[in-house]
Coordinates of C-alpha atoms and ligand atoms in Angstrom, one line a residue:
M1352 CA 0.1 0.5 0.2
T1353 CA 1.9 2.7 1.0
D1354 CA 6.2 3.5 0.7
T1355 CA 6.8 3.5 5.0
A1356 CA 3.7 1.4 5.1
T1357 CA 4.3 -1.6 3.5
T1358 CA 7.2 -2.1 6.3
T1359 CA 5.1 -4.0 8.7
T1360 CA 7.6 -3.5 11.4
S1361 CA 8.0 0.6 11.7
L1362 CA 4.2 0.8 12.0
N1363 CA 3.4 3.1 14.9
K1364 CA 0.4 1.3 17.0
F1365 CA -2.3 3.9 15.1
E1366 CA -1.4 2.1 12.0
K1367 CA -1.5 -1.6 13.8
F1368 CA -5.3 -1.3 14.8
K1369 CA -6.0 0.1 11.5
A1370 CA -5.2 -2.9 9.9
Q1371 CA -6.6 -5.3 12.4
K1372 CA -10.1 -3.5 11.6
D1373 CA -11.1 -0.8 9.2
G1374 CA -12.2 2.3 11.3
L1375 CA -15.2 2.7 9.5
A1376 CA -16.5 -0.9 10.6
I1377 CA -17.8 0.3 13.5
R1378 CA -20.4 1.3 11.9
D1379 CA -22.3 -1.8 11.5
E1380 CA -22.0 -2.8 15.6
I1381 CA -23.9 0.5 17.2
E1382 CA -26.7 -1.7 18.1
K1383 CA -23.9 -4.1 19.7
F1384 CA -22.0 -1.6 21.7
A1385 CA -25.7 0.3 22.7
A1386 CA -26.1 -3.2 24.0
L1387 CA -23.7 -3.9 25.5
G1388 CA -22.6 -0.5 27.3
W1389 CA -19.0 1.6 27.3
E1390 CA -17.6 0.0 30.5
A1391 CA -18.1 -3.4 28.6
M1392 CA -16.2 -2.5 24.9
D1393 CA -12.8 -3.4 23.4
E1394 CA -11.0 0.1 24.5
I1395 CA -9.1 0.9 21.2
D1396 CA -12.8 0.3 19.6
R1397 CA -13.8 2.6 22.2
D1398 CA -11.0 5.9 22.3
H1399 CA -10.1 5.4 18.8
R1400 CA -12.7 3.6 16.2
L1401 CA -15.8 5.6 17.2
K1402 CA -14.4 8.5 15.8
W1403 CA -14.5 7.0 12.5
V1404 CA -18.1 7.7 13.0
G1405 CA -17.7 11.1 14.7
V1406 CA -18.1 10.0 18.5
F1407 CA -15.9 10.7 20.9
F1408 CA -14.9 8.6 24.3
R1409 CA -14.4 10.7 26.9
P1410 CA -11.4 10.5 29.5
V1411 CA -12.3 14.0 31.4
T1412 CA -16.5 12.7 31.5
P1413 CA -16.4 9.1 31.2
G1414 CA -19.6 8.2 29.9
K1415 CA -20.8 10.6 28.5
F1416 CA -19.3 10.7 24.6
M1417 CA -19.1 13.9 21.9
M1418 CA -20.5 13.5 19.0
R1419 CA -18.7 15.5 16.1
L1420 CA -21.1 16.2 12.8
R1421 CA -19.8 17.3 9.5
M1422 CA -21.7 20.3 8.0
P1423 CA -20.8 21.1 4.9
N1424 CA -19.3 24.6 4.0
G1425 CA -20.8 25.4 8.1
I1426 CA -24.4 25.6 6.0
L1427 CA -27.7 23.4 8.0
S1428 CA -31.5 24.2 8.4
S1429 CA -33.7 24.3 11.0
S1430 CA -35.0 21.2 11.7
Q1431 CA -31.5 19.8 11.3
M1432 CA -30.8 22.7 14.2
H1433 CA -33.8 21.1 15.8
V1434 CA -32.7 17.5 16.1
L1435 CA -29.7 18.2 17.3
A1436 CA -31.3 20.5 19.6
Q1437 CA -33.3 17.2 21.2
V1438 CA -30.5 15.3 21.2
V1439 CA -27.9 17.7 23.8
Q1440 CA -31.4 18.3 26.1
R1441 CA -32.3 15.0 26.3
Y1442 CA -28.9 15.1 28.5
G1443 CA -29.7 17.9 31.1
D1444 CA -27.3 19.8 32.5
D1445 CA -23.9 17.2 30.7
G1446 CA -26.0 18.3 27.7
C1447 CA -24.3 20.8 25.7
A1448 CA -22.9 21.9 22.0
D1449 CA -19.7 24.1 20.4
I1450 CA -19.1 25.4 17.8
T1451 CA -15.5 24.6 16.0
T1452 CA -13.2 26.3 14.8
R1453 CA -14.1 23.9 11.1
Q1454 CA -17.4 26.3 11.3
N1455 CA -18.6 22.1 12.6
I1456 CA -20.8 21.5 15.7
Q1457 CA -19.8 18.6 18.5
L1458 CA -22.2 17.3 21.2
R1459 CA -22.1 16.3 24.3
G1460 CA -23.1 14.7 27.5
I1461 CA -23.9 11.7 24.4
R1462 CA -24.6 8.2 25.6
I1463 CA -23.8 5.3 24.2
E1464 CA -27.0 2.9 24.8
D1465 CA -28.8 6.2 23.0
L1466 CA -26.5 6.0 19.8
P1467 CA -28.8 3.8 17.6
D1468 CA -31.4 6.1 18.2
I1469 CA -28.9 9.1 17.5
F1470 CA -28.4 8.2 13.8
N1471 CA -31.6 7.1 13.2
R1472 CA -32.9 10.6 13.9
F1473 CA -29.3 12.7 12.1
H1474 CA -30.2 9.8 9.6
A1475 CA -33.9 11.0 9.1
V1476 CA -32.8 15.2 8.6
G1477 CA -30.1 14.0 6.8
L1478 CA -27.2 14.7 9.3
T1479 CA -24.0 13.3 9.0
T1480 CA -21.2 12.9 11.3
I1481 CA -19.2 10.0 9.2
Q1482 CA -15.8 9.8 9.1
S1483 CA -15.4 13.4 10.9
G1484 CA -12.7 11.9 13.2
M1485 CA -9.2 10.5 13.2
D1486 CA -7.5 9.9 9.7
N1487 CA -10.3 11.2 7.8
V1488 CA -10.6 14.4 5.9
R1489 CA -12.2 16.7 8.4
N1490 CA -15.2 19.2 8.2
I1491 CA -14.7 21.1 4.3
T1492 CA -14.8 24.2 5.0
G1493 CA -15.8 27.3 2.7
D1494 CA -17.2 30.4 2.6
P1495 CA -20.3 31.5 4.8
V1496 CA -21.9 33.7 3.1
A1497 CA -21.7 32.3 0.0
G1498 CA -24.3 32.8 -2.0
L1499 CA -24.8 35.5 -0.3
D1500 CA -22.5 38.0 -0.9
A1501 CA -22.8 40.7 -3.5
D1502 CA -19.0 40.9 -3.9
E1503 CA -18.4 36.8 -3.8
L1504 CA -16.3 35.3 -6.7
Y1505 CA -17.4 32.1 -6.4
D1506 CA -20.7 30.3 -4.4
T1507 CA -18.9 27.5 -2.7
R1508 CA -21.1 25.8 -1.3
E1509 CA -21.9 22.7 -3.8
L1510 CA -18.9 22.2 -4.9
I1511 CA -18.3 20.8 -0.9
Q1512 CA -21.3 19.4 -0.8
Q1513 CA -19.9 17.3 -3.9
I1514 CA -16.0 16.7 -2.5
Q1515 CA -18.0 16.0 0.9
D1516 CA -20.2 13.3 -0.9
M1517 CA -17.5 12.1 -2.9
L1518 CA -15.4 11.1 0.7
T1519 CA -17.8 9.6 2.5
N1520 CA -19.8 7.8 -0.2
K1521 CA -23.0 10.4 0.7
G1522 CA -22.5 9.9 4.7
E1523 CA -23.1 6.7 4.4
G1524 CA -18.5 6.2 5.1
N1525 CA -16.5 5.6 1.9
S1526 CA -13.4 2.8 2.5
E1527 CA -11.7 4.4 0.1
F1528 CA -10.9 7.6 2.1
S1529 CA -11.0 6.0 5.6
N1530 CA -7.6 4.6 6.2
L1531 CA -5.5 8.1 5.8
P1532 CA -1.8 8.6 6.9
R1533 CA -3.5 11.3 9.1
K1534 CA -6.2 13.8 9.7
F1535 CA -7.1 15.8 6.8
N1536 CA -8.1 19.7 6.6
I1537 CA -9.3 21.3 2.8
A1538 CA -10.3 24.3 2.3
I1539 CA -12.3 26.3 -0.7
A1540 CA -12.3 30.3 -0.3
G1541 CA -15.4 31.8 -2.7
G1542 CA -14.6 36.3 -1.6
R1543 CA -11.8 37.9 -1.4
D1544 CA -11.3 37.8 2.4
N1545 CA -10.1 34.3 3.0
S1546 CA -12.6 33.8 4.8
V1547 CA -11.5 29.8 5.6
H1548 CA -8.6 30.6 6.6
A1549 CA -6.4 29.2 3.3
E1550 CA -3.6 29.0 4.9
I1551 CA -3.5 26.7 7.4
N1552 CA -5.0 23.6 5.6
D1553 CA -3.7 20.4 4.3
L1554 CA -5.7 21.3 0.4
A1555 CA -6.6 24.6 -0.5
F1556 CA -8.3 26.1 -3.1
V1557 CA -8.0 30.0 -3.6
P1558 CA -9.9 32.4 -6.5
A1559 CA -7.4 33.6 -9.5
F1560 CA -8.0 34.1 -12.5
R1561 CA -6.2 32.5 -15.9
E1562 CA -5.7 35.0 -18.3
G1563 CA -7.7 33.4 -21.6
T1564 CA -6.8 30.2 -24.1
G1565 CA -7.2 33.2 -27.0
D1566 CA -8.6 30.2 -28.8
W1567 CA -11.5 31.2 -30.6
V1568 CA -15.0 29.7 -28.3
L1569 CA -17.0 28.5 -31.5
G1570 CA -21.1 28.7 -32.0
T1571 CA -21.5 32.7 -29.9
G1572 CA -20.9 34.5 -31.9
Q1573 CA -17.9 36.9 -29.9
D1574 CA -14.9 37.1 -29.1
F1575 CA -14.5 35.3 -25.7
S1576 CA -11.5 34.0 -25.5
Q1577 CA -8.9 36.6 -24.4
L1578 CA -11.1 36.8 -21.5
P1579 CA -9.8 35.8 -17.3
I1580 CA -11.0 32.5 -16.9
F1581 CA -12.1 31.8 -13.2
G1582 CA -10.8 29.2 -11.6
F1583 CA -8.5 28.5 -8.6
N1584 CA -5.0 28.6 -7.6
V1585 CA -4.4 25.4 -5.5
L1586 CA -1.9 25.4 -2.0
V1587 CA -0.5 22.2 -0.2
G1588 CA 0.5 21.9 3.0
G1589 CA -0.4 23.9 5.7
F1590 CA -1.0 22.4 9.5
F1591 CA -0.8 22.8 13.3
S1592 CA 1.2 20.0 15.0
A1593 CA 2.2 20.2 18.3
K1594 CA 5.7 19.2 16.5
R1595 CA 5.9 21.0 14.2
C1596 CA 2.7 24.2 11.9
E1597 CA 3.3 25.4 8.7
A1598 CA 1.2 27.7 6.5
A1599 CA 0.3 26.0 3.3
I1600 CA 2.7 26.3 -0.1
P1601 CA 1.6 26.9 -3.6
L1602 CA 1.4 24.0 -5.8
N1603 CA 1.5 25.6 -8.6
A1604 CA -1.3 25.2 -10.0
W1605 CA -5.1 26.0 -10.8
V1606 CA -7.7 24.7 -12.0
A1607 CA -11.3 25.1 -13.1
P1608 CA -14.4 24.5 -10.4
E1609 CA -15.8 21.6 -12.4
D1610 CA -11.9 19.7 -11.4
V1611 CA -11.9 20.5 -8.3
V1612 CA -13.3 17.3 -7.1
A1613 CA -11.1 15.1 -9.1
V1614 CA -7.8 17.2 -7.8
C1615 CA -9.7 16.9 -4.1
R1616 CA -9.6 13.1 -5.7
A1617 CA -6.0 12.7 -6.3
V1618 CA -4.2 14.3 -3.5
L1619 CA -6.1 12.0 -1.4
E1620 CA -5.4 9.5 -2.8
V1621 CA -1.2 10.5 -3.3
F1622 CA -1.4 10.9 0.2
R1623 CA -3.2 8.0 0.9
D1624 CA -0.5 5.8 -0.9
H1625 CA 2.6 7.1 0.1
G1626 CA 2.1 9.5 2.7
P1627 CA 4.5 8.3 5.7
R1628 CA 3.1 6.3 8.4
A1629 CA 5.9 5.3 10.6
N1630 CA 5.5 8.2 13.4
R1631 CA 2.5 9.6 13.3
Q1632 CA 4.4 13.5 14.5
K1633 CA 5.5 13.6 11.0
S1634 CA 2.8 12.5 9.1
R1635 CA 0.9 15.1 7.8
L1636 CA 0.7 15.7 4.1
M1637 CA 3.8 18.8 4.2
W1638 CA 5.7 15.2 5.4
L1639 CA 5.6 14.3 2.4
I1640 CA 6.0 16.8 0.3
D1641 CA 9.1 17.6 2.3
E1642 CA 10.1 14.1 1.4
W1643 CA 9.4 14.6 -2.3
G1644 CA 10.1 17.5 -2.7
L1645 CA 6.9 19.7 -4.3
E1646 CA 7.9 18.7 -7.8
K1647 CA 7.8 14.6 -7.3
F1648 CA 4.5 15.0 -6.0
R1649 CA 3.0 17.9 -8.4
A1650 CA 3.5 15.0 -10.9
E1651 CA 2.5 12.7 -8.5
V1652 CA -1.7 14.1 -8.7
E1653 CA -1.0 15.1 -12.3
S1654 CA -0.5 10.6 -13.0
R1655 CA -3.4 10.2 -10.4
L1656 CA -5.3 13.3 -12.1
G1657 CA -4.3 11.7 -15.0
K1658 CA -3.8 15.1 -16.8
S1659 CA -1.7 18.1 -16.4
L1660 CA -2.2 20.6 -14.5
L1661 CA -1.5 23.7 -15.9
P1662 CA 0.1 26.4 -14.4
A1663 CA -0.9 29.0 -11.3
A1664 CA -2.2 32.4 -12.3
A1665 CA -0.2 34.9 -11.6
K1666 CA -1.9 36.2 -8.7
D1667 CA -4.6 34.6 -6.6
E1668 CA -7.9 37.0 -5.8
I1669 CA -7.4 37.4 -1.9
D1670 CA -6.8 40.9 -1.7
W1671 CA -9.0 41.7 1.1
E1672 CA -9.1 42.0 5.1
K1673 CA -11.1 38.8 6.2
R1674 CA -14.1 40.2 7.8
D1675 CA -16.4 38.1 10.6
H1676 CA -20.0 38.5 9.4
I1677 CA -21.5 40.0 13.2
G1678 CA -23.7 42.3 12.2
V1679 CA -26.4 42.6 9.8
F1680 CA -25.8 43.0 6.3
K1681 CA -27.6 43.1 3.3
Q1682 CA -27.7 40.7 0.7
K1683 CA -26.7 40.5 -3.4
Q1684 CA -31.3 38.9 -2.7
P1685 CA -32.9 42.6 -3.1
G1686 CA -34.8 43.3 -0.1
L1687 CA -32.9 40.5 1.9
N1688 CA -30.6 40.8 5.1
Y1689 CA -28.5 38.4 6.4
A1690 CA -27.4 38.3 10.0
G1691 CA -25.0 37.8 11.8
L1692 CA -24.8 36.5 15.9
N1693 CA -22.1 36.0 17.7
I1694 CA -21.9 33.4 19.7
P1695 CA -19.9 33.6 23.3
V1696 CA -16.8 30.5 22.3
G1697 CA -19.5 28.8 20.2
R1698 CA -21.4 27.3 23.1
L1699 CA -24.7 26.6 22.9
Y1700 CA -27.1 24.6 25.3
A1701 CA -30.5 23.2 24.1
E1702 CA -32.3 26.4 24.7
D1703 CA -30.3 28.2 22.6
M1704 CA -30.2 25.8 20.1
F1705 CA -34.4 25.4 19.4
E1706 CA -34.2 29.4 19.9
I1707 CA -31.7 29.9 17.2
A1708 CA -34.2 27.5 14.9
R1709 CA -37.1 28.6 15.8
L1710 CA -35.6 32.7 14.2
A1711 CA -34.2 31.3 11.3
E1712 CA -37.9 29.8 10.3
V1713 CA -39.8 32.6 11.9
Y1714 CA -37.1 35.6 9.8
G1715 CA -35.4 33.8 7.3
S1716 CA -35.6 30.8 5.6
G1717 CA -34.9 28.5 7.8
E1718 CA -31.0 28.7 7.1
I1719 CA -28.1 28.5 9.6
R1720 CA -24.4 29.0 9.3
F1721 CA -22.0 28.7 11.2
T1722 CA -18.3 30.7 10.3
V1723 CA -15.2 29.2 11.6
E1724 CA -14.8 32.0 14.6
Q1725 CA -17.3 29.6 15.6
N1726 CA -20.3 32.1 15.7
I1727 CA -23.6 32.1 13.8
V1728 CA -25.5 33.4 10.5
I1729 CA -28.6 33.6 9.8
P1730 CA -29.6 35.0 6.5
N1731 CA -32.6 35.6 3.9
I1732 CA -34.3 38.3 6.6
S1733 CA -36.4 40.6 5.0
D1734 CA -35.6 43.9 5.3
S1735 CA -39.6 44.2 6.3
R1736 CA -39.2 41.9 8.9
L1737 CA -35.5 42.7 10.1
A1738 CA -36.4 45.4 13.1
T1739 CA -38.9 42.9 14.8
F1740 CA -35.5 39.9 14.0
L1741 CA -32.9 42.8 15.7
T1742 CA -35.8 42.9 19.1
E1743 CA -36.0 39.4 20.3
S1744 CA -34.3 38.4 23.5
L1745 CA -31.7 36.1 22.4
M1746 CA -29.5 38.8 20.5
E1747 CA -28.8 40.2 24.2
R1748 CA -26.5 36.8 24.4
F1749 CA -25.9 36.0 20.8
S1750 CA -25.5 39.9 20.0
I1751 CA -24.7 41.5 16.2
D1752 CA -22.2 44.2 18.4
P1753 CA -20.6 42.7 20.6
G1754 CA -17.2 44.5 22.1
L1755 CA -14.2 44.1 20.4
L1756 CA -12.0 41.3 21.9
T1757 CA -15.9 39.3 22.4
R1758 CA -17.0 39.6 19.2
S1759 CA -13.4 38.5 17.8
L1760 CA -12.3 35.6 20.4
V1761 CA -12.9 32.2 19.9
S1762 CA -11.2 29.5 22.5
C1763 CA -10.6 25.6 21.8
T1764 CA -12.1 22.9 24.0
G1765 CA -9.7 22.9 26.7
A1766 CA -10.4 21.1 30.0
Q1767 CA -13.9 21.2 30.7
F1768 CA -13.6 18.0 28.8
C1769 CA -10.3 17.7 26.6
N1770 CA -8.2 14.7 27.5
F1771 CA -4.6 17.0 26.2
A1772 CA -5.6 20.0 27.1
L1773 CA -3.3 21.4 29.8
I1774 CA -5.6 24.5 31.0
E1775 CA -9.1 25.1 30.7
T1776 CA -9.8 27.4 28.1
K1777 CA -13.4 28.8 27.1
N1778 CA -14.6 30.0 30.7
R1779 CA -11.6 31.8 31.7
A1780 CA -10.8 33.0 28.1
L1781 CA -14.5 34.9 28.5
A1782 CA -14.3 36.1 32.1
M1783 CA -10.4 37.6 31.6
I1784 CA -12.6 39.2 28.2
K1785 CA -15.2 40.8 30.1
A1786 CA -13.2 41.9 32.6
L1787 CA -10.4 43.6 29.9
E1788 CA -13.5 45.2 28.6
E1789 CA -14.0 46.2 31.7
D1790 CA -11.4 48.2 31.7
L1791 CA -10.0 48.7 28.4
T1792 CA -11.8 50.7 25.6
F1793 CA -10.9 50.0 22.1
T1794 CA -11.1 51.3 18.0
N1795 CA -10.4 48.2 16.2
P1796 CA -11.3 44.5 17.5
V1797 CA -7.8 42.2 18.4
R1798 CA -8.9 38.6 17.9
I1799 CA -7.8 36.6 20.2
H1800 CA -7.6 33.0 20.0
W1801 CA -7.6 30.6 23.2
T1802 CA -6.2 26.7 22.5
G1803 CA -6.0 24.5 25.5
C1804 CA -2.1 22.4 24.3
P1805 CA 0.1 22.6 21.8
N1806 CA -2.6 21.0 19.2
S1807 CA -3.8 24.4 18.4
C1808 CA -7.3 23.5 17.7
G1809 CA -7.6 27.6 18.7
Q1810 CA -5.2 28.4 16.0
P1811 CA -3.4 30.9 18.1
Q1812 CA -0.7 30.8 14.5
V1813 CA -3.7 33.1 13.2
A1814 CA -3.8 34.9 16.0
D1815 CA -4.0 39.0 16.9
I1816 CA -2.6 37.6 20.7
G1817 CA -2.6 33.4 20.9
L1818 CA -2.5 32.2 23.8
M1819 CA -1.6 27.9 23.9
G1820 CA -2.4 26.5 27.6
T1821 CA 0.8 25.0 28.7
K1822 CA 2.4 24.1 32.8
T1823 CA 4.3 26.8 34.2
R1824 CA 6.1 26.9 38.0
K1825 CA 5.6 29.8 39.5
N1826 CA 7.1 30.3 43.7
G1827 CA 7.8 26.3 43.6
K1828 CA 4.1 25.2 41.9
T1829 CA 3.0 23.8 38.8
L1830 CA 0.9 25.9 37.0
E1831 CA -2.0 26.6 34.5
G1832 CA 0.2 28.8 32.7
V1833 CA 0.4 30.4 28.8
D1834 CA 2.8 31.3 26.2
I1835 CA 1.8 34.2 23.7
Y1836 CA 1.4 34.0 20.0
M1837 CA 1.5 37.7 18.2
G1838 CA 1.4 38.6 15.0
G1839 CA -0.7 36.7 13.2
K1840 CA -2.5 37.6 9.6
V1841 CA -5.3 36.7 8.1
G1842 CA -7.2 37.6 5.1
K1843 CA -5.0 38.6 2.2
D1844 CA -1.1 38.2 3.3
A1845 CA -2.3 35.9 5.8
H1846 CA 0.8 34.6 7.3
L1847 CA 1.2 33.0 10.9
G1848 CA 2.1 34.2 14.4
T1849 CA 4.6 33.1 16.1
C1850 CA 5.7 32.5 20.1
V1851 CA 6.6 35.8 21.6
T1852 CA 6.9 34.7 25.0
K1853 CA 6.7 31.7 27.4
G1854 CA 4.9 30.1 30.4
I1855 CA 3.1 33.1 32.0
P1856 CA 1.3 31.9 34.8
C1857 CA -1.9 31.9 33.7
E1858 CA -3.5 34.0 37.3
D1859 CA -1.2 36.9 35.9
L1860 CA -2.0 37.1 32.1
Q1861 CA -4.8 39.8 32.5
P1862 CA -2.6 43.1 33.2
I1863 CA 0.0 41.1 30.6
L1864 CA -3.0 41.3 28.4
Q1865 CA -3.4 44.6 29.4
D1866 CA -0.4 45.9 28.4
L1867 CA -0.2 44.4 24.4
L1868 CA -3.4 45.2 24.4
I1869 CA -2.5 49.2 25.1
K1870 CA 1.2 48.6 23.1
N1871 CA -0.5 47.4 20.7
F1872 CA -3.5 47.8 19.6
G1873 CA -4.3 51.2 20.8
A1874 CA -6.4 50.4 23.5
K1875 CA -7.1 53.1 25.8
P1876 CA -7.3 52.6 30.0
K1877 CA -10.7 54.0 31.0
Q1878 CA -9.1 54.6 34.2
E1879 CA -5.0 55.3 34.2
A1880 CA -4.5 54.5 37.7
L1881 CA -5.7 50.4 36.4
V1882 CA -2.5 50.4 33.4
V1883 CA -0.1 48.0 34.8
S1884 CA 4.0 48.9 32.5
G1885 CA 6.3 47.4 32.6
Y1886 CA 6.0 44.6 31.1
Ligands
SRM1107 FE1 -8.5 19.5 17.2 C1 -7.3 16.9 18.6 C2 -10.6 19.6 19.1 C3 -9.6 21.7 14.9 C4 -5.4 20.6 15.6 N1 -9.4 18.2 18.2 C5 -8.8 17.2 18.6 C6 -9.8 16.2 19.6 C7 -10.3 15.2 19.0 C8 -8.7 15.8 20.6 C9 -9.3 14.8 21.5 O1 -9.7 13.4 21.6 O2 -9.5 15.2 22.4 C10 -10.3 17.0 20.4 C11 -11.3 17.1 21.1 C12 -11.9 17.8 22.5 C13 -13.1 17.8 22.2 O3 -13.8 17.5 23.0 O4 -13.6 18.9 21.3 C14 -9.8 18.8 19.5 N2 -10.6 20.4 17.4 C15 -11.3 20.4 17.9 C16 -12.3 21.8 17.9 C17 -13.1 21.0 18.2 C18 -11.4 23.3 18.4 C19 -12.7 23.6 19.2 O5 -13.0 23.8 20.4 O6 -13.6 24.5 17.9 C20 -12.2 21.6 16.7 C21 -12.8 21.0 15.4 C22 -13.2 21.4 13.5 C23 -14.2 20.1 13.7 O7 -15.0 20.7 13.9 O8 -13.7 19.4 13.2 C24 -10.5 21.4 16.0 N3 -7.7 20.8 15.8 C25 -8.2 21.8 15.4 C26 -7.4 22.4 13.8 C27 -7.9 23.8 13.9 C28 -8.3 24.2 12.0 O9 -8.5 22.9 11.5 O10 -8.6 24.8 11.0 C29 -6.4 22.1 13.8 C30 -4.9 22.5 13.6 C31 -4.9 23.2 12.1 C32 -4.9 21.2 11.7 O11 -4.7 20.1 11.9 O12 -3.7 21.3 11.2 C33 -6.4 21.0 14.9 N4 -7.1 18.5 17.4 C34 -5.4 19.3 16.5 C35 -4.0 18.1 16.7 C36 -3.3 18.1 15.4 C37 -3.5 17.8 14.5 C38 -1.6 16.5 14.1 O13 -1.4 17.2 13.2 O14 -0.5 16.4 15.1 C39 -4.8 16.6 17.5 C40 -3.9 16.0 17.2 C41 -4.2 14.4 16.8 O15 -5.2 14.5 16.3 O16 -3.6 14.0 16.9 C42 -5.6 17.2 18.1
SF4_1108 FE1 -8.3 19.2 23.2 FE2 -5.6 21.3 22.2 FE3 -7.8 20.9 20.5 FE4 -8.0 22.4 22.7 S1 -5.7 22.6 21.7 S2 -9.3 20.5 22.5 S3 -7.3 21.1 24.6 S4 -6.6 18.9 22.1

């Protein structure tokens, strides 16, 4: 199979258990596990293989599982949201949901005995959790205002659905792509502002125009042949891991929209069959590109594609600053608006989810969208209903006009549910932002991202200020702390931030952040006396 995988002695433990039983085989065993209970399950099935159907054992809350959905382009319907809310509701205080940094949603508190019923409910409304964890392609991200934005270059929705359908066999599971060497991220940007963070994906497509061919277009009566042709420049190899973080690099390839699905397939086949499988810390796509060099990798993709790739267009069309979509905006459809609501750190409870579904139905078209900043967009609100929509009480908690730190806050799951976490994140992030907004005034949003460990799910490297959980020492004691990242740039000319300070105890963080915000982001103290200097 793979170059590296053929030497079975060098296989890591994940490769070994995948070889024993494919993760997708778990699909047919759900009824059995539900009857058996989690305590009696084989540990590899429970801790790893269940992730192939999006079910995550949480060692922090044993018996209360997490379920990760797939939301292509971050879009769902109010009836789907209703079902998700019902699932969460049955777990009372244990039940909640999190919008993720991949425009997706995860449910918490899930009991294994309920899985057959939950999967039936999901199936009935077209929801799937398939292949959302472990060595599979993650939720495919696209422009959150696709089809709404008058300035968009390409509506990414259908293409992303097609890629998901290809990878997952329309949500039923596809064993062709269920044993990759490692996780794999795909994103397609359709607008000018790189709303998907293309640069941090293993494979990304960014809008780009190629020169016209000069070939006469027959039958049209006009010569359109010199006009620029729309398509995408392809980026490869972006990823974050505890060991290494890299921005994606250009593949020097331009593809027409109709070739995007085939290119995804070709790249994934190359990764599946040749990606390194010996060391899981060195298994992401970039490690293969390093080993082979870009030219060989590109040639292998062409060979799988069955045709040559065209060279990249000279420039891409990402020339805007990134938008956060919080607020109310006119759609390209006359008389319609979309509203972006800030969901603090992405956390939702059942009653919120029912309410969001209701608002989308009453005021919009029943559609709801997620953003990679863990917020929601409700589209298709008519001018005539907008004023009433804005008086809804949910808007007090999920504001269209939050504070300038609150609106850009992102946080990974952290110690509440994640066993990799070195610190608690979401509650701490909220408390910190509240305190900072009480003490300072801002003229611009400052994007603060929290992540509980070096896995970087909360993407601290894309933030203005990124905070990565660590353990640190103070007065002979081990404390929760953070490494501080700065300089992340999103939108046009995106580049990753770097670590500027290590090991700040969380208990000492507030004055340090305050100082950074004043010195680097133009924040002003509400009372001069509160300024802490000397950092
Ligand atoms: Fe992540 C593993 C949560 C986006 C890099 N990530 C995990 C696990 C599954 C670990 C675990 O089993 O506990 C976390 C589940 C915790 C939980 O209970 O929620 C977890 N990752 C998340 C989410 C929920 C963070 C969030 O709060 O939004 C995001 C889910 C996205 C989704 O819908 O699929 C999430 N993870 C990311 C991202 C950001 C992105 O994709 O833009 C990254 C960095 C980008 C990347 O992957 O290149 C990311 N997660 C990781 C890694 C490091 C991967 C590596 O190559 O080493 C791990 C650990 C691993 O895979 O071994 C990890
Ligand atoms: Fe868990 Fe670490 Fe990812 Fe946060 S960054 S969700 S703590 S693995």
